[in-house]
């Protein structure tokens, strides 16, 4: 079955980036010259996704506007002869009707945010992308996962190994290897203390989920941090369905973290011929 919809939970307040995020959505923070959210949306479209579902909150209008046309801007670029920029600005606007948004009225957690998409997603498997997890890779991670889904026909989460002391920041898997890329999940625990973590295999923000997940998300059970957790609902889903972890190919940057965000900027800037040399020259002066 083809995965056509991707859900993007973008309702978070972004308190870690205050004051930058006081009046601006954290997903609009740029990595080089593109907002974080645009990387994730482009990844979804290049993986064949047809509809983008934003789970927003108050104060996130800029994010919706970003994917809409701006006739004034287009007009200005046109009369100034900035044709390349104009082309780029037009290109980032998806076909009419492909962006859907709904609001998460209360900040009850990631699981609750995904549950808000239940009627939009309906009875089909779907993808979830957490834009904070920016992944630099040759093949977009969601495409890598789609390929696995074709074979496995079950829910899949992207995973990577983290340092043992970091387990408290992630959903952690108890899993057995199927091969060197795929593991079969026995249990999932959200943000366990290192001494309670069953492994150091952490969930990274890319998921392919079967629609049965909504049955468990709808139970509104609070978990780690007093929030409704997607990880807990996935753990419950294991009662009736298999879940797999996929060790993706790529470098992941945690853009929800100040240092991770700067690293992402550096890594993506170094891939740009127009920036790379200036940056390298400056970095050398710091050493
Ligand atoms: C969320 C998930 C967690 C996952 C992480 C990946 O946590 O709840 O399971 O490991 O994203 O970035 P958050 O970072 O929103 O606290």
PDB file of N, CA, C and O in Angstrom, residues 28-36 38-39 66 85 88 92 265 268-269 272 274-275:
ATOM      1  N   UNK A  28      10.844  27.638  11.691  1.00  0.00           N
ATOM      2  CA  UNK A  28      11.232  28.600  10.657  1.00  0.00           C
ATOM      3  C   UNK A  28      12.672  29.074  10.823  1.00  0.00           C
ATOM      4  O   UNK A  28      13.167  29.851  10.006  1.00  0.00           O
ATOM      5  N   UNK A  29      13.349  28.615  11.872  1.00  0.00           N
ATOM      6  CA  UNK A  29      14.764  28.974  12.025  1.00  0.00           C
ATOM      7  C   UNK A  29      15.525  28.417  10.816  1.00  0.00           C
ATOM      8  O   UNK A  29      15.309  27.271  10.426  1.00  0.00           O
ATOM      9  N   UNK A  30      16.399  29.235  10.223  1.00  0.00           N
ATOM     10  CA  UNK A  30      17.062  28.743   9.003  1.00  0.00           C
ATOM     11  C   UNK A  30      18.327  27.947   9.273  1.00  0.00           C
ATOM     12  O   UNK A  30      19.110  28.282  10.148  1.00  0.00           O
ATOM     13  N   UNK A  31      18.508  26.899   8.503  1.00  0.00           N
ATOM     14  CA  UNK A  31      19.800  26.232   8.407  1.00  0.00           C
ATOM     15  C   UNK A  31      20.357  26.701   7.062  1.00  0.00           C
ATOM     16  O   UNK A  31      19.770  26.413   6.009  1.00  0.00           O
ATOM     17  N   UNK A  32      21.400  27.494   7.119  1.00  0.00           N
ATOM     18  CA  UNK A  32      21.942  28.274   6.017  1.00  0.00           C
ATOM     19  C   UNK A  32      20.848  29.244   5.528  1.00  0.00           C
ATOM     20  O   UNK A  32      20.624  30.249   6.190  1.00  0.00           O
ATOM     21  N   UNK A  33      20.107  28.922   4.484  1.00  0.00           N
ATOM     22  CA  UNK A  33      19.098  29.882   4.032  1.00  0.00           C
ATOM     23  C   UNK A  33      17.714  29.250   3.843  1.00  0.00           C
ATOM     24  O   UNK A  33      16.860  29.804   3.175  1.00  0.00           O
ATOM     25  N   UNK A  34      17.520  28.092   4.465  1.00  0.00           N
ATOM     26  CA  UNK A  34      16.233  27.404   4.329  1.00  0.00           C
ATOM     27  C   UNK A  34      15.693  27.103   5.721  1.00  0.00           C
ATOM     28  O   UNK A  34      16.452  26.620   6.574  1.00  0.00           O
ATOM     29  N   UNK A  35      14.414  27.366   5.976  1.00  0.00           N
ATOM     30  CA  UNK A  35      13.875  27.013   7.285  1.00  0.00           C
ATOM     31  C   UNK A  35      13.939  25.493   7.518  1.00  0.00           C
ATOM     32  O   UNK A  35      13.798  24.718   6.564  1.00  0.00           O
ATOM     33  N   UNK A  36      14.134  25.126   8.756  1.00  0.00           N
ATOM     34  CA  UNK A  36      14.247  23.695   9.120  1.00  0.00           C
ATOM     35  C   UNK A  36      13.103  22.878   8.526  1.00  0.00           C
ATOM     36  O   UNK A  36      13.306  21.798   7.994  1.00  0.00           O
ATOM     37  N   UNK A  38      11.419  23.270   5.899  1.00  0.00           N
ATOM     38  CA  UNK A  38      11.460  23.058   4.450  1.00  0.00           C
ATOM     39  C   UNK A  38      12.300  21.833   4.073  1.00  0.00           C
ATOM     40  O   UNK A  38      11.967  21.109   3.132  1.00  0.00           O
ATOM     41  N   UNK A  39      13.352  21.592   4.842  1.00  0.00           N
ATOM     42  CA  UNK A  39      14.165  20.400   4.588  1.00  0.00           C
ATOM     43  C   UNK A  39      13.293  19.145   4.729  1.00  0.00           C
ATOM     44  O   UNK A  39      13.349  18.232   3.913  1.00  0.00           O
ATOM     45  N   UNK A  66       4.697  30.167   4.554  1.00  0.00           N
ATOM     46  CA  UNK A  66       5.946  29.830   3.858  1.00  0.00           C
ATOM     47  C   UNK A  66       5.691  28.934   2.646  1.00  0.00           C
ATOM     48  O   UNK A  66       6.415  29.020   1.653  1.00  0.00           O
ATOM     49  N   UNK A  85      15.991  33.502  -8.218  1.00  0.00           N
ATOM     50  CA  UNK A  85      15.313  33.517  -6.914  1.00  0.00           C
ATOM     51  C   UNK A  85      13.818  33.295  -7.087  1.00  0.00           C
ATOM     52  O   UNK A  85      13.192  32.545  -6.335  1.00  0.00           O
ATOM     53  N   UNK A  88      13.034  29.762  -7.609  1.00  0.00           N
ATOM     54  CA  UNK A  88      13.171  29.000  -6.369  1.00  0.00           C
ATOM     55  C   UNK A  88      11.981  29.210  -5.438  1.00  0.00           C
ATOM     56  O   UNK A  88      11.453  28.270  -4.852  1.00  0.00           O
ATOM     57  N   UNK A  92       9.050  26.199  -4.295  1.00  0.00           N
ATOM     58  CA  UNK A  92       8.817  25.656  -2.951  1.00  0.00           C
ATOM     59  C   UNK A  92       7.334  25.597  -2.572  1.00  0.00           C
ATOM     60  O   UNK A  92       6.962  25.032  -1.547  1.00  0.00           O
ATOM     61  N   UNK A 265      24.079  23.941  10.672  1.00  0.00           N
ATOM     62  CA  UNK A 265      24.392  25.096   9.826  1.00  0.00           C
ATOM     63  C   UNK A 265      25.765  24.959   9.191  1.00  0.00           C
ATOM     64  O   UNK A 265      25.943  25.208   7.996  1.00  0.00           O
ATOM     65  N   UNK A 268      25.792  21.967   6.522  1.00  0.00           N
ATOM     66  CA  UNK A 268      25.101  22.292   5.270  1.00  0.00           C
ATOM     67  C   UNK A 268      25.797  23.442   4.531  1.00  0.00           C
ATOM     68  O   UNK A 268      25.829  23.469   3.310  1.00  0.00           O
ATOM     69  N   UNK A 269      26.376  24.383   5.291  1.00  0.00           N
ATOM     70  CA  UNK A 269      27.085  25.493   4.655  1.00  0.00           C
ATOM     71  C   UNK A 269      28.336  24.995   3.934  1.00  0.00           C
ATOM     72  O   UNK A 269      28.689  25.492   2.865  1.00  0.00           O
ATOM     73  N   UNK A 272      28.106  24.139   0.373  1.00  0.00           N
ATOM     74  CA  UNK A 272      27.759  25.198  -0.570  1.00  0.00           C
ATOM     75  C   UNK A 272      29.014  25.887  -1.078  1.00  0.00           C
ATOM     76  O   UNK A 272      29.747  26.506  -0.305  1.00  0.00           O
ATOM     77  N   UNK A 274      29.375  28.545  -2.624  1.00  0.00           N
ATOM     78  CA  UNK A 274      29.411  29.996  -2.447  1.00  0.00           C
ATOM     79  C   UNK A 274      29.767  30.404  -1.015  1.00  0.00           C
ATOM     80  O   UNK A 274      30.051  31.570  -0.755  1.00  0.00           O
ATOM     81  N   UNK A 275      29.753  29.478  -0.082  1.00  0.00           N
ATOM     82  CA  UNK A 275      29.984  29.823   1.328  1.00  0.00           C
ATOM     83  C   UNK A 275      31.238  29.144   1.885  1.00  0.00           C
ATOM     84  O   UNK A 275      31.956  29.709   2.702  1.00  0.00           O
TER      85      UNK A 275
END
